[in-house]
CSV table of C-alpha atoms in Angstrom, one decimal:
chain,number,residue,atom,x,y,z
N,14,MET,CA,-44.8,243.2,-128.6
N,15,LYS,CA,-48.4,243.8,-129.6
N,16,ILE,CA,-50.8,246.0,-127.7
N,17,PHE,CA,-54.6,246.4,-128.0
N,18,VAL,CA,-54.9,242.9,-129.5
N,19,MET,CA,-58.4,242.7,-127.8
N,20,ALA,CA,-59.5,246.1,-129.1
N,21,ALA,CA,-61.0,245.0,-132.4
N,22,LYS,CA,-62.9,242.2,-130.7
N,23,VAL,CA,-64.3,244.6,-128.0
N,24,LEU,CA,-65.3,247.2,-130.6
N,25,LYS,CA,-67.1,244.6,-132.6
N,26,SER,CA,-68.9,243.4,-129.5
N,27,LEU,CA,-70.2,246.9,-128.9
N,28,PHE,CA,-72.5,246.5,-132.0
N,29,LEU,CA,-73.6,242.9,-131.2
N,30,LYS,CA,-76.5,241.7,-129.1
N,31,PRO,CA,-75.7,240.6,-125.5
N,32,ALA,CA,-74.4,237.0,-125.3
N,33,THR,CA,-76.8,236.4,-122.4
N,34,LEU,CA,-80.6,235.7,-122.8
N,35,GLY,CA,-83.0,238.5,-122.1
N,36,TYR,CA,-84.7,236.3,-119.5
N,37,PRO,CA,-87.7,236.3,-118.7
N,38,PHE,CA,-88.7,237.9,-122.0
N,39,VAL,CA,-86.7,235.4,-124.0
N,40,PRO,CA,-87.3,231.9,-122.6
N,41,ARG,CA,-84.5,229.5,-122.1
N,42,VAL,CA,-84.5,226.7,-124.6
N,43,TYR,CA,-84.2,223.3,-123.1
N,44,TYR,CA,-82.9,220.4,-125.0
N,45,LYS,CA,-84.7,217.1,-125.3
N,46,ASN,CA,-82.0,215.4,-123.2
N,47,THR,CA,-81.8,218.1,-120.5
N,48,ARG,CA,-82.1,216.5,-117.1
N,49,GLY,CA,-84.5,218.8,-115.4
N,50,LYS,CA,-86.7,217.3,-112.8
N,51,ILE,CA,-88.3,213.9,-112.0
N,52,ALA,CA,-92.0,213.4,-112.7
N,53,ILE,CA,-94.1,210.4,-111.7
N,54,GLU,CA,-97.3,208.9,-113.1
N,55,ILE,CA,-98.5,207.7,-109.8
N,56,ALA,CA,-101.3,205.5,-111.1
N,57,LYS,CA,-98.7,203.1,-112.6
N,58,CYS,CA,-96.5,203.0,-109.5
N,59,ILE,CA,-96.4,199.7,-107.6
N,60,TYR,CA,-94.4,201.1,-104.7
N,61,CYS,CA,-91.6,198.6,-105.0
N,62,GLY,CA,-89.1,201.0,-103.6
N,63,ALA,CA,-86.3,200.3,-106.3
N,64,CYS,CA,-85.9,204.1,-106.9
N,65,GLN,CA,-85.6,204.8,-103.2
N,66,ARG,CA,-82.9,202.1,-102.7
N,67,LYS,CA,-80.9,203.2,-105.8
N,68,CYS,CA,-81.1,207.0,-105.3
N,69,PRO,CA,-77.5,208.3,-104.7
N,70,ALA,CA,-78.8,211.4,-102.9
N,71,GLN,CA,-81.4,209.6,-100.8
N,72,ALA,CA,-84.0,212.1,-102.0
N,73,LEU,CA,-86.8,209.5,-102.4
N,74,ASN,CA,-89.1,207.9,-99.9
N,75,VAL,CA,-91.6,205.2,-100.9
N,76,ASN,CA,-94.2,204.0,-98.5
N,77,LYS,CA,-96.0,200.9,-99.7
N,78,ALA,CA,-98.5,200.7,-96.8
N,79,GLU,CA,-99.7,204.3,-97.3
N,80,LYS,CA,-99.2,204.2,-101.1
N,81,ASN,CA,-97.0,207.3,-101.0
N,82,TRP,CA,-94.2,208.4,-103.2
N,83,VAL,CA,-92.3,211.3,-101.7
N,84,ILE,CA,-89.5,213.3,-103.3
N,85,ASN,CA,-87.3,215.9,-101.7
N,86,ARG,CA,-86.6,218.2,-104.6
N,87,LEU,CA,-83.8,220.0,-102.8
N,88,ARG,CA,-81.9,216.8,-102.3
N,89,CYS,CA,-82.5,215.4,-105.8
N,90,ILE,CA,-79.4,215.7,-108.0
N,91,SER,CA,-81.4,214.9,-111.2
N,92,CYS,CA,-79.1,212.0,-112.2
N,93,GLY,CA,-82.0,210.0,-113.7
N,94,TYR,CA,-80.9,206.7,-112.1
N,95,CYS,CA,-84.5,206.2,-110.7
N,96,VAL,CA,-85.9,206.5,-114.2
N,97,ASP,CA,-83.5,203.8,-115.4
N,98,VAL,CA,-84.3,201.3,-112.6
N,99,CYS,CA,-88.1,201.8,-112.4
N,100,PRO,CA,-89.7,198.5,-113.4
N,101,LYS,CA,-93.0,200.0,-114.4
N,102,LYS,CA,-91.5,202.9,-116.2
N,103,CYS,CA,-93.7,205.3,-114.3
N,104,LEU,CA,-90.9,207.8,-113.6
N,105,THR,CA,-89.8,210.2,-116.3
N,106,MET,CA,-87.2,213.0,-116.5
N,107,GLU,CA,-88.7,216.3,-117.6
N,108,ASN,CA,-86.4,218.7,-119.3
N,109,THR,CA,-87.5,221.8,-117.3
N,110,TYR,CA,-85.9,222.5,-114.0
N,111,SER,CA,-87.9,222.6,-110.7
N,112,VAL,CA,-89.2,226.0,-109.7
N,113,SER,CA,-87.5,227.7,-106.8
N,114,ALA,CA,-89.1,227.1,-103.4
N,115,THR,CA,-89.5,229.2,-100.4
N,116,LYS,CA,-89.9,226.3,-98.0
N,117,LYS,CA,-88.0,223.1,-97.6
N,118,GLU,CA,-91.0,220.9,-98.3
N,119,GLU,CA,-91.2,217.4,-99.7
N,120,GLU,CA,-93.5,216.7,-102.5
N,121,VAL,CA,-95.9,213.9,-101.8
N,122,PHE,CA,-97.6,211.9,-104.5
N,123,SER,CA,-100.4,209.7,-103.3
N,124,GLY,CA,-101.9,206.8,-105.3
N,125,ALA,CA,-104.7,205.9,-102.8
H,27,MET,CA,-27.2,245.2,-92.0
H,28,ASN,CA,-30.3,243.4,-90.5
H,29,SER,CA,-32.2,241.0,-92.7
H,30,PRO,CA,-35.6,242.4,-93.8
H,31,LYS,CA,-38.5,241.7,-91.4
H,32,ARG,CA,-40.6,238.7,-92.2
H,33,THR,CA,-44.4,238.9,-92.2
H,34,ILE,CA,-47.0,236.2,-92.6
H,35,ILE,CA,-49.8,237.1,-94.9
H,36,PRO,CA,-52.8,234.7,-95.0
H,37,PHE,CA,-54.0,234.0,-98.5
H,38,GLY,CA,-57.5,232.4,-98.7
H,39,PRO,CA,-59.5,230.3,-98.0
H,40,GLN,CA,-61.8,233.1,-99.2
H,41,HIS,CA,-60.0,235.2,-101.9
H,42,PRO,CA,-61.4,236.8,-105.1
H,43,VAL,CA,-59.4,234.6,-107.4
H,44,LEU,CA,-60.2,231.4,-105.7
H,45,PRO,CA,-63.3,229.6,-106.8
H,46,GLU,CA,-62.7,227.1,-104.0
H,47,PRO,CA,-61.1,227.3,-100.6
H,48,ILE,CA,-57.4,226.7,-100.1
H,49,HIS,CA,-55.4,228.5,-97.5
H,50,LEU,CA,-51.8,229.6,-98.0
H,51,ASP,CA,-49.6,231.2,-95.3
H,52,LEU,CA,-47.3,233.4,-97.3
H,53,VAL,CA,-44.1,234.4,-95.6
H,54,VAL,CA,-43.0,237.7,-97.1
H,55,GLU,CA,-40.0,239.9,-96.9
H,56,ASP,CA,-41.2,243.3,-98.1
H,57,GLU,CA,-43.2,242.4,-101.2
H,58,LYS,CA,-41.3,239.2,-102.0
H,59,VAL,CA,-42.7,235.8,-101.0
H,60,VAL,CA,-40.0,233.6,-99.3
H,61,GLU,CA,-42.1,230.7,-98.3
H,62,ALA,CA,-45.7,229.4,-98.8
H,63,ILE,CA,-47.3,227.0,-96.3
H,64,PRO,CA,-50.5,225.4,-97.6
H,65,SER,CA,-53.4,224.1,-95.5
H,66,LEU,CA,-56.2,222.1,-96.9
H,67,GLY,CA,-59.4,220.4,-95.6
H,68,PHE,CA,-62.1,223.1,-95.9
H,69,VAL,CA,-64.3,221.1,-98.2
H,70,HIS,CA,-63.6,217.5,-97.3
H,71,ARG,CA,-66.8,215.4,-97.8
H,72,GLY,CA,-65.6,211.8,-97.1
H,73,LEU,CA,-66.6,210.4,-100.4
H,74,GLU,CA,-64.0,207.7,-100.3
H,75,LYS,CA,-65.6,206.3,-97.2
H,76,LEU,CA,-69.0,206.4,-98.8
H,77,VAL,CA,-68.0,203.6,-101.1
H,78,GLU,CA,-68.5,201.1,-98.4
H,79,LYS,CA,-72.2,202.0,-98.2
H,80,ARG,CA,-73.1,202.3,-101.8
H,81,ASP,CA,-73.6,199.6,-104.4
H,82,PHE,CA,-70.6,199.6,-106.8
H,83,ILE,CA,-72.8,200.3,-109.8
H,84,ASP,CA,-74.5,203.3,-108.1
H,85,PHE,CA,-71.2,204.8,-106.9
H,86,VAL,CA,-70.4,206.1,-110.4
H,87,TYR,CA,-72.9,208.9,-109.7
H,88,VAL,CA,-71.1,209.8,-106.5
H,89,ALA,CA,-67.7,209.6,-108.3
H,90,GLU,CA,-68.9,212.0,-111.0
H,91,ARG,CA,-69.7,214.5,-108.3
H,92,ILE,CA,-66.3,214.5,-106.8
H,93,CYS,CA,-65.6,217.5,-109.0
H,94,GLY,CA,-67.9,219.8,-111.0
H,95,ILE,CA,-65.5,220.5,-113.8
H,96,CYS,CA,-63.8,217.2,-114.6
H,97,SER,CA,-66.8,215.2,-113.6
H,98,PHE,CA,-67.1,213.0,-116.6
H,99,ILE,CA,-63.5,211.8,-116.4
H,100,HIS,CA,-64.0,211.0,-112.7
H,101,GLY,CA,-66.9,208.8,-113.5
H,102,LEU,CA,-65.1,207.3,-116.5
H,103,THR,CA,-62.0,206.4,-114.4
H,104,TYR,CA,-64.1,204.7,-111.8
H,105,CYS,CA,-65.9,202.8,-114.5
H,106,ILE,CA,-62.6,201.7,-116.1
H,107,ALA,CA,-61.3,200.4,-112.8
H,108,ILE,CA,-64.5,198.3,-112.2
H,109,GLU,CA,-64.5,197.1,-115.8
H,110,GLU,CA,-60.9,196.0,-115.5
H,111,ILE,CA,-61.6,194.1,-112.3
H,112,MET,CA,-64.6,192.4,-113.7
H,113,GLN,CA,-62.9,191.9,-117.1
H,114,ILE,CA,-65.8,193.6,-119.0
H,115,GLN,CA,-65.2,194.3,-122.6
H,116,VAL,CA,-66.7,197.7,-123.3
H,117,PRO,CA,-68.2,198.1,-126.9
H,118,ALA,CA,-66.2,200.1,-129.3
H,119,ARG,CA,-68.9,202.7,-129.9
H,120,ALA,CA,-69.1,203.4,-126.1
H,121,ASN,CA,-65.3,203.9,-126.0
H,122,TYR,CA,-65.4,206.4,-128.8
H,123,LEU,CA,-68.3,208.3,-127.2
H,124,ARG,CA,-66.2,208.3,-124.0
H,125,VAL,CA,-63.3,209.9,-125.9
H,126,ILE,CA,-65.6,212.6,-127.4
H,127,TRP,CA,-67.1,213.5,-124.1
H,128,SER,CA,-63.7,213.5,-122.4
H,129,GLU,CA,-62.4,216.0,-124.9
H,130,LEU,CA,-65.5,218.1,-124.7
H,131,SER,CA,-64.9,218.1,-120.9
H,132,ARG,CA,-61.3,219.2,-121.5
H,133,LEU,CA,-62.5,222.0,-123.9
H,134,HIS,CA,-64.8,223.5,-121.3
H,135,SER,CA,-62.4,223.1,-118.5
H,136,HIS,CA,-59.5,224.8,-120.3
H,137,LEU,CA,-61.8,227.6,-121.5
H,138,LEU,CA,-62.9,228.0,-117.8
H,139,TRP,CA,-59.3,228.2,-116.7
H,140,LEU,CA,-58.4,230.8,-119.4
H,141,GLY,CA,-61.3,232.9,-118.3
H,142,LEU,CA,-60.4,232.6,-114.6
H,143,THR,CA,-56.8,233.5,-115.3
H,144,ALA,CA,-57.8,236.6,-117.3
H,145,ASP,CA,-60.0,237.6,-114.4
H,146,ALA,CA,-57.0,237.0,-112.0
H,147,PHE,CA,-54.8,239.5,-113.8
H,148,GLY,CA,-57.7,241.9,-114.2
H,149,PHE,CA,-58.6,241.5,-117.8
H,150,GLU,CA,-62.4,241.5,-117.4
H,151,ALA,CA,-63.3,241.7,-121.1
H,152,LEU,CA,-61.1,238.8,-122.0
H,153,PHE,CA,-62.6,236.8,-119.1
H,154,MET,CA,-66.2,237.4,-120.3
H,155,HIS,CA,-65.4,236.6,-124.0
H,156,THR,CA,-63.7,233.3,-123.0
H,157,TRP,CA,-66.6,232.2,-120.9
H,158,LYS,CA,-69.0,233.2,-123.8
H,159,LEU,CA,-67.2,230.5,-125.8
H,160,ARG,CA,-67.3,228.0,-123.0
H,161,GLU,CA,-71.0,228.4,-122.8
H,162,LYS,CA,-71.3,227.2,-126.4
H,163,ILE,CA,-69.3,224.0,-125.5
H,164,LEU,CA,-71.6,223.6,-122.5
H,165,ASP,CA,-74.6,223.7,-124.8
H,166,ILE,CA,-73.2,220.9,-126.9
H,167,ILE,CA,-72.6,218.9,-123.7
H,168,GLU,CA,-76.2,219.6,-122.4
H,169,GLU,CA,-77.6,218.6,-125.8
H,170,THR,CA,-75.8,215.3,-125.9
H,171,THR,CA,-75.8,214.2,-122.2
H,172,GLY,CA,-78.5,216.2,-120.5
H,173,GLY,CA,-76.2,218.0,-118.0
H,174,ARG,CA,-74.2,221.1,-118.4
H,175,VAL,CA,-71.2,220.0,-116.3
H,176,ILE,CA,-72.3,216.8,-114.7
H,177,PHE,CA,-72.6,214.6,-117.7
H,178,GLY,CA,-74.0,211.4,-116.1
H,179,SER,CA,-73.5,209.6,-119.3
H,180,SER,CA,-70.9,207.0,-118.3
H,181,LYS,CA,-71.8,203.8,-116.6
H,182,VAL,CA,-70.1,200.5,-115.7
H,183,GLY,CA,-70.1,198.5,-118.9
H,184,GLY,CA,-70.6,201.3,-121.4
H,185,VAL,CA,-72.5,204.6,-121.8
H,186,ARG,CA,-76.0,205.7,-121.0
H,187,LYS,CA,-76.6,208.0,-124.0
H,188,ASP,CA,-75.8,208.0,-127.7
H,189,ILE,CA,-75.0,210.7,-130.2
H,190,THR,CA,-76.6,210.2,-133.6
H,191,PRO,CA,-74.4,210.5,-136.7
H,192,GLU,CA,-76.4,213.6,-137.7
H,193,LYS,CA,-75.8,215.2,-134.3
H,194,LEU,CA,-72.2,214.3,-134.5
H,195,ALA,CA,-71.8,216.0,-137.9
H,196,GLU,CA,-73.5,219.0,-136.5
H,197,ILE,CA,-71.1,219.1,-133.5
H,198,ILE,CA,-68.1,218.9,-135.8
H,199,PHE,CA,-69.5,221.7,-137.9
H,200,LYS,CA,-70.1,223.8,-134.8
H,201,LEU,CA,-66.6,223.0,-133.4
H,202,ASP,CA,-65.0,224.2,-136.7
H,203,SER,CA,-66.6,227.6,-136.3
H,204,TYR,CA,-65.9,227.7,-132.6
H,205,ALA,CA,-62.2,226.9,-133.4
H,206,LYS,CA,-61.9,230.2,-135.3
H,207,GLU,CA,-63.5,232.1,-132.4
H,208,ILE,CA,-61.2,230.3,-129.9
H,209,LYS,CA,-58.2,231.2,-132.1
H,210,GLU,CA,-59.3,234.9,-132.0
H,211,ILE,CA,-59.6,234.9,-128.2
H,212,THR,CA,-56.5,232.9,-127.5
H,213,ASP,CA,-54.4,235.1,-129.7
H,214,VAL,CA,-54.9,237.8,-127.0
H,215,PHE,CA,-53.4,235.4,-124.4
H,216,VAL,CA,-50.5,234.6,-126.7
H,217,ASN,CA,-49.7,238.0,-128.2
H,218,ASP,CA,-51.0,240.8,-126.0
H,219,SER,CA,-48.2,242.6,-124.2
H,220,SER,CA,-50.2,243.3,-121.0
H,221,VAL,CA,-51.0,239.6,-120.7
H,222,LYS,CA,-47.4,238.6,-121.4
H,223,HIS,CA,-46.2,241.1,-118.9
H,224,ARG,CA,-48.1,239.1,-116.2
H,225,LEU,CA,-47.2,235.6,-117.4
H,226,VAL,CA,-43.8,235.5,-119.1
H,227,GLY,CA,-41.0,234.5,-116.7
H,228,VAL,CA,-43.3,234.3,-113.7
H,229,GLY,CA,-43.3,231.2,-111.5
H,230,ILE,CA,-40.7,229.1,-113.4
H,231,LEU,CA,-40.8,225.4,-112.6
H,232,SER,CA,-37.7,223.5,-113.9
H,233,LYS,CA,-38.1,220.2,-115.8
H,234,GLN,CA,-36.2,218.4,-113.0
H,235,ASP,CA,-38.4,220.0,-110.3
H,236,ALA,CA,-41.6,219.3,-112.1
H,237,TYR,CA,-40.7,215.6,-112.5
H,238,SER,CA,-39.3,215.0,-109.1
H,239,LEU,CA,-42.2,216.8,-107.3
H,240,GLY,CA,-44.6,214.6,-109.2
H,241,ALA,CA,-46.4,217.4,-111.0
H,242,VAL,CA,-49.0,216.3,-113.5
H,243,GLY,CA,-50.9,217.5,-116.6
H,244,PRO,CA,-50.3,220.9,-118.2
H,245,THR,CA,-48.1,222.0,-115.2
H,246,LEU,CA,-45.7,219.1,-116.0
H,247,ARG,CA,-45.9,219.3,-119.7
H,248,ALA,CA,-45.2,223.1,-119.7
H,249,SER,CA,-41.8,222.3,-118.1
H,250,GLY,CA,-40.9,220.0,-121.0
H,251,VAL,CA,-41.9,216.6,-119.6
H,252,ASN,CA,-43.8,214.6,-122.2
H,253,ILE,CA,-46.2,212.6,-120.0
H,254,ASP,CA,-49.8,212.3,-120.9
H,255,MET,CA,-52.0,209.5,-119.6
H,256,ARG,CA,-54.1,209.4,-122.8
H,257,LYS,CA,-51.1,207.8,-124.4
H,258,LEU,CA,-51.8,204.7,-122.2
H,259,GLY,CA,-54.6,204.1,-124.7
H,260,TYR,CA,-57.6,203.8,-122.3
H,261,ALA,CA,-61.1,204.1,-123.9
H,262,ALA,CA,-60.5,204.6,-127.6
H,263,TYR,CA,-57.4,206.7,-127.3
H,264,LYS,CA,-55.2,203.9,-128.7
H,265,GLU,CA,-56.9,204.5,-132.0
H,266,ILE,CA,-56.4,208.2,-132.0
H,267,ASP,CA,-53.3,209.9,-133.4
H,268,PHE,CA,-52.0,212.7,-131.3
H,269,THR,CA,-48.8,214.0,-129.7
H,270,PRO,CA,-48.9,215.4,-126.2
H,271,VAL,CA,-48.5,219.2,-126.1
H,272,THR,CA,-45.3,220.3,-124.4
H,273,GLU,CA,-43.5,223.6,-123.8
H,274,THR,CA,-40.0,224.0,-122.4
H,275,SER,CA,-39.9,227.3,-120.5
H,276,GLY,CA,-41.9,226.1,-117.5
H,277,ASP,CA,-43.3,229.6,-116.6
H,278,SER,CA,-46.9,230.7,-116.3
H,279,TYR,CA,-46.9,231.7,-120.0
H,280,ALA,CA,-45.9,228.1,-120.9
H,281,ARG,CA,-48.6,226.6,-118.8
H,282,CYS,CA,-51.1,229.0,-120.6
H,283,LEU,CA,-49.7,228.0,-124.0
H,284,VAL,CA,-50.0,224.3,-123.2
H,285,ARG,CA,-53.7,224.7,-122.4
H,286,ILE,CA,-54.4,226.8,-125.4
H,287,ARG,CA,-52.8,224.3,-127.8
H,288,GLU,CA,-54.7,221.5,-126.0
H,289,LEU,CA,-57.9,223.2,-126.9
H,290,PHE,CA,-57.2,222.8,-130.6
H,291,GLN,CA,-55.8,219.3,-130.0
H,292,SER,CA,-59.1,218.3,-128.3
H,293,ILE,CA,-61.1,219.6,-131.3
H,294,ASP,CA,-58.8,217.5,-133.5
H,295,ILE,CA,-59.3,214.4,-131.3
H,296,ILE,CA,-63.1,214.8,-131.4
H,297,LYS,CA,-62.9,215.0,-135.2
H,298,GLN,CA,-60.8,211.8,-135.4
H,299,ALA,CA,-63.1,210.0,-133.1
H,300,ALA,CA,-66.2,211.1,-135.1
H,301,ALA,CA,-64.5,209.9,-138.3
H,302,LYS,CA,-63.7,206.4,-136.8
H,303,ILE,CA,-66.8,205.8,-134.7
H,304,GLN,CA,-68.9,202.9,-136.0
H,305,PRO,CA,-72.5,201.9,-135.2
H,306,GLY,CA,-72.9,199.4,-132.5
H,307,GLU,CA,-73.9,198.5,-128.9
H,308,LEU,CA,-73.7,201.2,-126.2
H,309,GLU,CA,-73.2,198.9,-123.2
H,310,VAL,CA,-72.8,195.3,-122.1
H,311,LYS,CA,-74.8,193.8,-119.3
H,312,VAL,CA,-73.0,193.7,-116.1
H,313,SER,CA,-73.6,190.7,-113.9
H,314,GLY,CA,-71.8,189.4,-110.8
H,315,THR,CA,-69.7,191.4,-108.3
H,316,PRO,CA,-66.1,192.6,-108.6
H,317,ASN,CA,-63.4,190.8,-106.7
H,318,GLY,CA,-59.8,192.2,-107.0
H,319,GLU,CA,-58.0,195.5,-107.2
H,320,PHE,CA,-57.0,197.9,-109.9
H,321,PHE,CA,-55.2,201.2,-110.5
H,322,ALA,CA,-56.9,203.2,-113.2
H,323,ARG,CA,-55.0,206.2,-114.6
H,324,THR,CA,-56.6,208.7,-116.9
H,325,GLU,CA,-55.8,212.2,-118.1
H,326,GLN,CA,-58.1,214.9,-116.8
H,327,PRO,CA,-58.0,218.5,-118.0
H,328,ARG,CA,-55.8,219.2,-114.9
H,329,GLY,CA,-53.6,216.1,-115.2
H,330,GLU,CA,-53.4,212.5,-114.3
H,331,VAL,CA,-56.0,211.1,-111.9
H,332,ILE,CA,-55.5,207.7,-110.2
H,333,TYR,CA,-58.4,205.6,-109.0
H,334,TYR,CA,-57.4,202.7,-106.8
H,335,VAL,CA,-60.3,200.3,-106.3
H,336,LYS,CA,-60.3,197.3,-104.1
H,337,ALA,CA,-63.3,195.0,-104.2
H,338,ASN,CA,-64.0,191.9,-102.1
H,339,GLY,CA,-66.6,190.0,-104.1
H,340,THR,CA,-69.6,191.8,-102.5
H,341,ARG,CA,-71.7,194.6,-103.9
H,342,PHE,CA,-69.9,197.1,-101.7
H,343,LEU,CA,-66.3,198.0,-102.4
H,344,GLN,CA,-63.7,197.6,-99.7
H,345,ARG,CA,-61.5,200.6,-100.5
H,346,LEU,CA,-61.4,203.5,-103.0
H,347,ARG,CA,-58.6,205.9,-103.2
H,348,VAL,CA,-58.6,208.9,-105.5
H,349,ARG,CA,-55.4,210.8,-106.2
H,350,THR,CA,-56.5,213.9,-108.1
H,351,PRO,CA,-54.3,216.1,-110.3
H,352,THR,CA,-54.5,219.2,-108.0
H,353,PHE,CA,-53.3,217.1,-105.1
H,354,ALA,CA,-50.2,216.2,-107.1
H,355,ASN,CA,-49.6,219.7,-108.2
H,356,ILE,CA,-49.7,221.4,-104.8
H,357,PRO,CA,-46.0,220.5,-104.0
H,358,ALA,CA,-45.1,222.1,-107.4
H,359,LEU,CA,-47.1,225.2,-106.4
H,360,VAL,CA,-45.3,225.4,-103.0
H,361,LYS,CA,-42.0,225.2,-104.9
H,362,LEU,CA,-42.8,227.9,-107.5
H,363,LEU,CA,-44.2,230.5,-105.1
H,364,PRO,CA,-41.0,231.4,-103.2
H,365,GLY,CA,-39.2,234.3,-105.0
H,366,CYS,CA,-42.3,235.7,-106.6
H,367,GLN,CA,-43.9,239.1,-105.9
H,368,LEU,CA,-46.9,239.1,-103.6
H,369,ALA,CA,-49.1,240.5,-106.5
H,370,ASP,CA,-48.2,237.5,-108.6
H,371,VAL,CA,-49.4,234.9,-106.1
H,372,PRO,CA,-53.1,234.9,-107.4
H,373,VAL,CA,-52.0,234.3,-110.9
H,374,LEU,CA,-49.5,231.6,-109.9
H,375,VAL,CA,-52.0,229.8,-107.8
H,376,LEU,CA,-54.3,229.7,-110.8
H,377,THR,CA,-51.7,228.5,-113.2
H,378,ILE,CA,-51.8,225.0,-111.7
H,379,ASP,CA,-55.6,225.1,-112.3
H,380,PRO,CA,-56.5,224.3,-108.7
H,381,CYS,CA,-59.6,222.2,-108.1
H,382,ILE,CA,-59.9,221.9,-104.3
H,383,SER,CA,-63.1,219.9,-104.1
H,384,CYS,CA,-61.4,217.3,-106.2
H,385,THR,CA,-58.4,217.4,-104.0
H,386,GLU,CA,-60.3,216.9,-100.8
H,387,ARG,CA,-63.0,214.6,-102.0
């Protein structure tokens, strides 16, 4: 029967830096692959609606008549499927997360 | 003499040890539990029904979100079922990448479980140190797939992401150093007297009971039954040399030991896969629609998961049935609770590694 097996580890930890980041003074490092948020280059968009049809979370709304591309950031699950299916490659996945919001508003991109 | 008075104590759905809601009615005599009656259904989302309204290619994103911890293997099992129905030959490289991600998923899930268990018996420092290690595994996952727990890297016909040989070598190098840290921290679970006091001899599930109640995964293997779905050889597991980890005593300590030994086994499997992986295609083009049915069985960190998929030749599947490991382990939990002390219930509930959002889909 051993006791205090953890003691050495705990004592060592007392002299180490915290394992957590000192956010916001130390910024979080995002990887190149990190799925953060969807961005659109609206000038290239042809409003075909492929992204809207494929979106598993139904977070996108494309209006061809009004030339609008609308995203509900709170619904978006950042799966990146819209980026894969976009025929004009105007959608990209940014590696930083969406900022927190105080209102449940949809973000509207207009190409008109 | 009168028999002791029986009382019913409700346990959950909100309880400090439970990450997810399950409710147990514990019938107790003094401090001893004599019966446990489970009730489920607090987080049912109807994902199986959703399959009728989602294209079969798109549904993999929904399947991945059935569970937040074994997400990759949910997506993978769904893909395997569709690929078998459509007779798609997945490229070898994609299969090896699937093995590597499956084992990374097992590593982070088992470390999560060890931390939660340490928290359940009140060893806060051990909990924090275990999760510190888990965070390093999550970093590898995020770097290679883009998500911390929702990988999103499996698709019908192959994988969406690749790991370069340099990155793979770096991962192996990192895992070697993490293995030493994992050894240090798991030695506490294996040797420390206060930990053993809470786990040894508590909640014994006999080999016969484990098998006849249909337990799966570490819960089953800790009782001495050598069943591991990875031995079926799905993805590239047929090329990997490993022996399923088993223990014989069937108590909480054995379930803990199985998971600890599986951590090192997972690192070994990743190394083997990294040594055997060859350059090649990542996916094959999928055309047409599935018509037929298939039972896909894979090994999640918590045990065997079964996906029954029935397709009718359209883009929408006719039926999807998911039998998750926790669902299979609940009868075993109900069996091992009677006879234990009330204070041991939180630890016992955790030893089957309950994942309720999985169970209720």
